[in-house]
Short mmCIF file of C-alpha atoms and ligand atoms in Angstrom, two decimals:
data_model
loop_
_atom_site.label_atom_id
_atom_site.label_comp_id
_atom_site.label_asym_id
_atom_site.label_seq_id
_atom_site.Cartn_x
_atom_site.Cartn_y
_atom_site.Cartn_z
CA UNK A 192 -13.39 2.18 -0.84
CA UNK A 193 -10.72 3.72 1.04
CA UNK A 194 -10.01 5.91 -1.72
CA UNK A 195 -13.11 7.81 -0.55
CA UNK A 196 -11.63 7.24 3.04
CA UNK A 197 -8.55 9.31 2.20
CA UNK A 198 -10.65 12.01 0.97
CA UNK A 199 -12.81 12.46 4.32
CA UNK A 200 -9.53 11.96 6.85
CA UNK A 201 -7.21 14.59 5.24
CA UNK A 202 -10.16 16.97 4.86
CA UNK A 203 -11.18 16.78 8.58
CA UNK A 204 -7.61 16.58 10.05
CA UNK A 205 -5.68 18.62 7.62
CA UNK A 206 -5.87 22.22 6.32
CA UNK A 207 -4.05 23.73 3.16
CA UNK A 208 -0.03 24.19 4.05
CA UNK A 209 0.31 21.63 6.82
CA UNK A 210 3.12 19.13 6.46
CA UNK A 211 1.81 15.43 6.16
CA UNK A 212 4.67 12.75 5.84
CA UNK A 213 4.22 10.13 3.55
CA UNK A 214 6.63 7.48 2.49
CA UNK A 215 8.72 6.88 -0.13
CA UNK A 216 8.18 4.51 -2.50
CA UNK A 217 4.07 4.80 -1.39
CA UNK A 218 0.89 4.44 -2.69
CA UNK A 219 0.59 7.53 -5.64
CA UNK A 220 -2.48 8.28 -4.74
CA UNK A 221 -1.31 9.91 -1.34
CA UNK A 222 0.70 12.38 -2.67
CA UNK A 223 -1.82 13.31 -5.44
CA UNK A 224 -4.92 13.54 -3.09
CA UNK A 225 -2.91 16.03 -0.81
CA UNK A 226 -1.48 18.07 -3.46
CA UNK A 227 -5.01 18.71 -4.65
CA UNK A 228 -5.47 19.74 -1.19
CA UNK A 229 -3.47 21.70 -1.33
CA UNK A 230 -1.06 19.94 1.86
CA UNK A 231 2.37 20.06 1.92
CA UNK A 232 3.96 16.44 1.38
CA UNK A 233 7.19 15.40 2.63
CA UNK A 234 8.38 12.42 0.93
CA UNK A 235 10.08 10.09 3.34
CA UNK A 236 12.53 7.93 1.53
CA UNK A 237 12.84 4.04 3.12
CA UNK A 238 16.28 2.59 4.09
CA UNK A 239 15.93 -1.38 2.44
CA UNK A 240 13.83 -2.64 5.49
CA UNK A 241 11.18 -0.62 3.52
CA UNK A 242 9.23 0.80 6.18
CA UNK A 243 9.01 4.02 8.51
CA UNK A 244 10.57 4.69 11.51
CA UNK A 245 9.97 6.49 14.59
CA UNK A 246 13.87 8.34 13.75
CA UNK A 247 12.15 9.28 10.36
CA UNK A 248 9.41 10.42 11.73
CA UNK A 249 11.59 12.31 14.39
CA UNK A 250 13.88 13.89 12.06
CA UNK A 251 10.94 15.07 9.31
CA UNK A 252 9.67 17.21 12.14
CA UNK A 253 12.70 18.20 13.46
CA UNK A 254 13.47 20.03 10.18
CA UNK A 255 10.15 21.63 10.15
CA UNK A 256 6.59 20.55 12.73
CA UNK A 257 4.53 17.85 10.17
CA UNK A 258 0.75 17.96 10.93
CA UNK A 259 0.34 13.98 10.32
CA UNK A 260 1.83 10.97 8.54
CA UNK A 261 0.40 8.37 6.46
CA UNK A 262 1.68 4.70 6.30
CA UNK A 263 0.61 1.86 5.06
CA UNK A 264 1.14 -1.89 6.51
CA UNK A 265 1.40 -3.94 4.87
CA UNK A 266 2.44 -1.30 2.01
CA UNK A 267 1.71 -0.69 -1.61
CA UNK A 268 4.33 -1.36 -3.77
CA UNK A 269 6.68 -2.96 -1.20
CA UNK A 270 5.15 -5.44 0.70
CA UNK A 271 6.57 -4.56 3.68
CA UNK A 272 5.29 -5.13 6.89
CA UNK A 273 6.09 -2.99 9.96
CA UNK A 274 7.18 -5.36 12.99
CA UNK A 275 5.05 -4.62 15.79
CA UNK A 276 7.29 -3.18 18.34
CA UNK A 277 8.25 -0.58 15.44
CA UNK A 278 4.80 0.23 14.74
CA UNK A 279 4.22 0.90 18.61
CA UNK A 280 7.24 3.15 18.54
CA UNK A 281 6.30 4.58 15.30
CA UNK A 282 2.35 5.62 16.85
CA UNK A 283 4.16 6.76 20.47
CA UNK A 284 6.71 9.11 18.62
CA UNK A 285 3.95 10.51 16.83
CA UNK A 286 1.55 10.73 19.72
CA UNK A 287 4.43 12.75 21.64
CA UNK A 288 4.89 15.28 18.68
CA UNK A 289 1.66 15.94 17.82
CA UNK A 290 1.69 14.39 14.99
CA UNK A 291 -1.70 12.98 13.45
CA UNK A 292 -1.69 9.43 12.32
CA UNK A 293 -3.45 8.09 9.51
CA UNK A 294 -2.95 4.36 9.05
CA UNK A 295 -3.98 2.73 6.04
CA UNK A 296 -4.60 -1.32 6.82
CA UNK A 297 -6.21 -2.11 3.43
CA UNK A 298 -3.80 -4.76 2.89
CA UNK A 299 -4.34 -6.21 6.58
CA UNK A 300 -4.62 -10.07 6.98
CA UNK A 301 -3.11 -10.49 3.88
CA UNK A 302 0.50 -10.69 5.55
CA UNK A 303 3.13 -13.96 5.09
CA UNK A 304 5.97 -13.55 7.32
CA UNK A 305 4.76 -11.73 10.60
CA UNK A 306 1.59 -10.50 11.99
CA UNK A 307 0.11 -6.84 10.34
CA UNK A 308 -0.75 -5.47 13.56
CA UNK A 309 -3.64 -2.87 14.02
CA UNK A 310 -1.96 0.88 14.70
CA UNK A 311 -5.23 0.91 16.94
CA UNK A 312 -3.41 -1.43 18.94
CA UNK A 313 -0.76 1.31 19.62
CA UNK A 314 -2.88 4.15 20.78
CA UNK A 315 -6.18 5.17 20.02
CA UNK A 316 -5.90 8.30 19.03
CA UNK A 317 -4.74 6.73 15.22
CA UNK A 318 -7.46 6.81 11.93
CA UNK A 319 -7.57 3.87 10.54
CA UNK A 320 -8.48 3.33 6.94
CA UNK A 321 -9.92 -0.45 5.50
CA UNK A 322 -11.68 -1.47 2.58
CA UNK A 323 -13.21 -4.68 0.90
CA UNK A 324 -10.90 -4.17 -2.11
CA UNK A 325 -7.97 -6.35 -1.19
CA UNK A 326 -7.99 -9.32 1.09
CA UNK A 327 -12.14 -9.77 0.24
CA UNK A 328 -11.63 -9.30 -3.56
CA UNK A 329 -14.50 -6.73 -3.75
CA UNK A 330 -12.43 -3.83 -5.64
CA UNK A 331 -14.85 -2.79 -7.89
CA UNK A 332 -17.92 -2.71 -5.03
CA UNK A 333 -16.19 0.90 -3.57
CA UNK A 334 -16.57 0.20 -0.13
CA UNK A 335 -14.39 0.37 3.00
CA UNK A 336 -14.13 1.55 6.45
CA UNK A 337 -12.57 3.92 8.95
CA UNK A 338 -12.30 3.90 12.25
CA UNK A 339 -11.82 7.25 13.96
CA UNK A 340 -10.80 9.33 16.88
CA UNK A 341 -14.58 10.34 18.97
CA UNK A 342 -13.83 13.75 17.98
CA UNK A 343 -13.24 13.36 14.23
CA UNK A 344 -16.40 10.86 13.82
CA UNK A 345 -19.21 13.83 13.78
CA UNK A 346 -16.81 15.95 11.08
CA UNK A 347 -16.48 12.90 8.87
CA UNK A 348 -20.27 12.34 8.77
CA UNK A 349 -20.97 15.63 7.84
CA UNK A 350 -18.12 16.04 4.92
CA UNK A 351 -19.03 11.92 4.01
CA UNK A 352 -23.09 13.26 3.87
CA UNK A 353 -22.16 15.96 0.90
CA UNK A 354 -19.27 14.33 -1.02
CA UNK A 355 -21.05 10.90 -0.95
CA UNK A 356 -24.62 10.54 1.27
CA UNK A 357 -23.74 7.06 1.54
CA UNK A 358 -21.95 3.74 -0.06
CA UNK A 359 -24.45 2.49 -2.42
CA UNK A 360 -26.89 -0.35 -0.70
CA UNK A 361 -25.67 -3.57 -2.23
CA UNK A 362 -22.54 -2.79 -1.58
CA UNK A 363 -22.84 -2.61 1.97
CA UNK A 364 -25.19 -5.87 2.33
CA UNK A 365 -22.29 -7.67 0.32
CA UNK A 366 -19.40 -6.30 2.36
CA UNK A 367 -21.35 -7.74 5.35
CA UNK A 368 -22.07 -11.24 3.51
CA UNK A 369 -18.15 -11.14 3.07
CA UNK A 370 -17.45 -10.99 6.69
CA UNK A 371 -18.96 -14.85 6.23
CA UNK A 372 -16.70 -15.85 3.44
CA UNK A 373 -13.21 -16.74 5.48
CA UNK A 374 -12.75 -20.26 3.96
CA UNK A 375 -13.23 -19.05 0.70
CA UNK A 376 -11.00 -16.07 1.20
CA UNK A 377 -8.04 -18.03 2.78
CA UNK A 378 -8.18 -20.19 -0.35
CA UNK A 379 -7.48 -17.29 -2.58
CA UNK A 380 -4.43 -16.07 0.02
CA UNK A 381 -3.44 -19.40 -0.01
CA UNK A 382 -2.66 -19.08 -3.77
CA UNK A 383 -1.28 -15.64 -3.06
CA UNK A 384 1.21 -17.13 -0.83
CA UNK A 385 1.54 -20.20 -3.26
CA UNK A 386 2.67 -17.58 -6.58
CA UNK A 387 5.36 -15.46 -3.70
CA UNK A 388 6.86 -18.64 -2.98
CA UNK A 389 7.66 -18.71 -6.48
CA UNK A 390 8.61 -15.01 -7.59
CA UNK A 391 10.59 -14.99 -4.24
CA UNK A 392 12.93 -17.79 -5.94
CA UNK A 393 12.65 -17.09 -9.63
CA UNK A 394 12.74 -13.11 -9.75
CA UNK A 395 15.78 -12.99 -8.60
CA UNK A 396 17.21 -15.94 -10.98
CA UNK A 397 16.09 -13.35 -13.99
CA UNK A 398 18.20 -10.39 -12.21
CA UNK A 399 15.13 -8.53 -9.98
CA UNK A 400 16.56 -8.60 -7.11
CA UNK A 401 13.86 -7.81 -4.30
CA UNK A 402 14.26 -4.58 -3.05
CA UNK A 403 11.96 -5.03 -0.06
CA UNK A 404 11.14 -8.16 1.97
CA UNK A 405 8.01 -10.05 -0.01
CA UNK A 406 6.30 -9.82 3.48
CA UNK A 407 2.48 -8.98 2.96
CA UNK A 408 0.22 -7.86 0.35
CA UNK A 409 0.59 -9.28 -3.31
CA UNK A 410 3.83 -7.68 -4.80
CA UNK A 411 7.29 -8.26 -5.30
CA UNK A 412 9.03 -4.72 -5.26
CA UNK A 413 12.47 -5.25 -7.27
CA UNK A 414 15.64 -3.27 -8.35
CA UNK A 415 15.98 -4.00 -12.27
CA UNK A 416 19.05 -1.94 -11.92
CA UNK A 417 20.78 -5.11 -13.82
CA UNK A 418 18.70 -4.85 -16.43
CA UNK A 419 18.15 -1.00 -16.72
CA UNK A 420 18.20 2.63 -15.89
CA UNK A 421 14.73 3.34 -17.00
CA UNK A 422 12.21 1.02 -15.74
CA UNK A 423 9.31 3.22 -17.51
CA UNK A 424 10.98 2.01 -20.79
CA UNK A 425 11.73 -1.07 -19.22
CA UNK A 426 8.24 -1.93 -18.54
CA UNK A 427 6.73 -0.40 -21.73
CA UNK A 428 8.93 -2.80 -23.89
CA UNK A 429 8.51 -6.08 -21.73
CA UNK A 430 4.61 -5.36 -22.55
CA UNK A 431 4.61 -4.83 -25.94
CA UNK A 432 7.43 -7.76 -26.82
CA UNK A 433 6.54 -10.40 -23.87
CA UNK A 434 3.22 -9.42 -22.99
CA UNK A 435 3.55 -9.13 -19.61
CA UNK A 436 2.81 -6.38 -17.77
CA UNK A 437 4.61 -4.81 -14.38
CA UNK A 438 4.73 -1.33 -12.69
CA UNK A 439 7.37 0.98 -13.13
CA UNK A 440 8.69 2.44 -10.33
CA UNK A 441 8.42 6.47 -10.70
CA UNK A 442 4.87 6.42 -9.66
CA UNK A 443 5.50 5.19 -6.36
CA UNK A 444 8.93 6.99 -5.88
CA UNK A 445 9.67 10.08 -7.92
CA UNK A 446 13.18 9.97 -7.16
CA UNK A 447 14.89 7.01 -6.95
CA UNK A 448 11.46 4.85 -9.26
CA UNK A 449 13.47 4.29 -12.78
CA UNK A 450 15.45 1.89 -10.93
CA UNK A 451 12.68 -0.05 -9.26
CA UNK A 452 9.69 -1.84 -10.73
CA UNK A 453 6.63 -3.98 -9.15
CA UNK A 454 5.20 -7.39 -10.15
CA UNK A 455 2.17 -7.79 -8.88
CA UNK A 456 1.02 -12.12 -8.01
CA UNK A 457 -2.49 -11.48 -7.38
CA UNK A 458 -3.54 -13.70 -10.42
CA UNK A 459 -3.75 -16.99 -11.43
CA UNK A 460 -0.94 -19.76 -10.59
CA UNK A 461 -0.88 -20.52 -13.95
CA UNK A 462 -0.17 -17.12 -15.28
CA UNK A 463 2.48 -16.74 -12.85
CA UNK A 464 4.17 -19.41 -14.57
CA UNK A 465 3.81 -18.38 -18.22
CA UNK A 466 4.90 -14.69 -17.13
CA UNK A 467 8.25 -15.90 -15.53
CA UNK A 468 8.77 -18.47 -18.69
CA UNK A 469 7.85 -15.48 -21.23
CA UNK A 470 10.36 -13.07 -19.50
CA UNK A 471 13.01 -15.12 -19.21
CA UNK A 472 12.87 -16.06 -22.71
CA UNK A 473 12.34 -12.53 -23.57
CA UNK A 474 15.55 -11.31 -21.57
CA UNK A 475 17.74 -14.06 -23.86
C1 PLP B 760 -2.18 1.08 -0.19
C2 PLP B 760 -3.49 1.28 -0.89
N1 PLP B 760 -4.43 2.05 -0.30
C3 PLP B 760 -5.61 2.27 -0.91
C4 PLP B 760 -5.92 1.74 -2.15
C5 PLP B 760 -7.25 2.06 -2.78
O1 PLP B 760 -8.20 1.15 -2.41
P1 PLP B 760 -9.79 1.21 -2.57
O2 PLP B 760 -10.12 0.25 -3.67
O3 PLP B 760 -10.31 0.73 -1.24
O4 PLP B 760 -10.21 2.59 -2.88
C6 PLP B 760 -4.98 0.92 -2.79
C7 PLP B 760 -5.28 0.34 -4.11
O5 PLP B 760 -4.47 -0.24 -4.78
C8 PLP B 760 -3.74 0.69 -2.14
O6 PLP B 760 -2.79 -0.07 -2.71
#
């Protein structure tokens, strides 16, 4: 998957000490990958359109040079999408510092609002990370794809040939079948955009307010600010007294997380339902 992905891109871009910019709330895994590797992360925090800017971008290396940045669109926990004219700005500014893009498009096509635009379609010199794991429902199969620079294509076969020789087999001759499977696979976004019709209206009604536009992926990224200061505890108790479980914030956002928390609407109609009816009864 492009778990594996992240692995191969920081190693052949990035060397122990260099500033990558990630931002925040973001995917955890980010920041724990590179602090393994020992690369230094600076945390970007998001203004409420949730997304990065070419200013951020500008500013992070005006305080000290960063050797890349990572974004995602659209993003994990948020949702967010970044508009296209901001994502070309985002991949110039970057391209005129120096700075090393990594964009991670795992959640592409599965966007509501506005088109999730390729950052290949801003420059070429971006890495792209995919995967089957999210708009083809293939999670568990671990496979994905990047697309890469010329230059970084024969140092990412060589690290990809000793960390992993290859994706296993089946994987790869059902990640091709899935290529096949669009009417299927706009059935199941259809539902995804069926259940955000319905957190978008009742979320806020129980006191989440959305802290980020509901704009791609599968999650609705609130502020339960009215109904805490600890959304770890939060979260703990709605699972073990409503059975319902949702993502505290502090993994995505060290800082400002207890005050956030993220619902995911990748399942079922139906269970979309009986979560919203069992927290609101649980919140009497
Ligand atoms: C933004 C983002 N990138 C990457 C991943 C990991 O995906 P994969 O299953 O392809 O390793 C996830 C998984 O949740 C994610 O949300």
């Amino acid at each position: 998957g492009s778990s594996a992905a992240f692995n191969l891109a920081f190693l052949a871009m990035y060397d122990p000490g260099d500033r990558v910019a990630i931002a925040a709330p973001g995917y955890p895994a980010y920041r724990n990958i590179m602090a393994a590797l020992g690369i230094e992360i600076v945390e970007i925090e998001l203004g409420s359109d949730a997304y990065l800017h070419a200013d951020h971008l500008k500013s992070a290396h005006r305080e000290k040079p960063l050797k890349g940045v990572l974004f995602a669109s659209p993003a994990n926990p948020t949702g967010a999408v970044i508009p296209a004219d901001e994502l070309s700005a985002l991949v110039k500014t970057a391209d005129e510092l120096g700075i090393a893009v990594i964009s991670d498009e795992i959640y592409h096509r599965l966007a509501y609002a506005a088109p999730d635009v390729t950052a290949l379609a801003c420059g070429a010199g971006v890495t792209v990370i995919n995967s089957f794991s999210k708009y083809y429902c293939m999670t568990g199969w671990r496979i994905g794809w990047m697309v890469l620079p010329d230059e970084l294509v024969r140092p990412v076969e060589r690290i990809a040939q000793s960390l992993y020789i290859s994706p296993p087999e089946l994987s790869q001759v059902a990640a091709v079948e899935a290529f096949n499977a669009t009417q299927e696979l706009e059935a199941v976004k259809a539902r995804y955009a069926w259940n955000r019709d319905l957190l978008m209206k009742r979320l806020p009604e129980l006191g989440f307010l959305l802290a980020a536009p509901m704009d791609g992926a599968f999650y609705a990224f609130c502020d339960v600010t009215r109904h805490t200061n600890d959304s770890m505890a939060f979260a703990r108790k709605m699972l073990a007294e409503a059975h319902v479980a949702a993502t505290p914030g502090r993994d995505f956002d060290p800082l400002q997380g207890h005050r956030t928390m993220r619902f995911s609407y990748a399942g079922s109609h139906d269970d979309m339902v009986e979560a919203l009816a069992r927290i609101e009864s649980w919140l009497k």
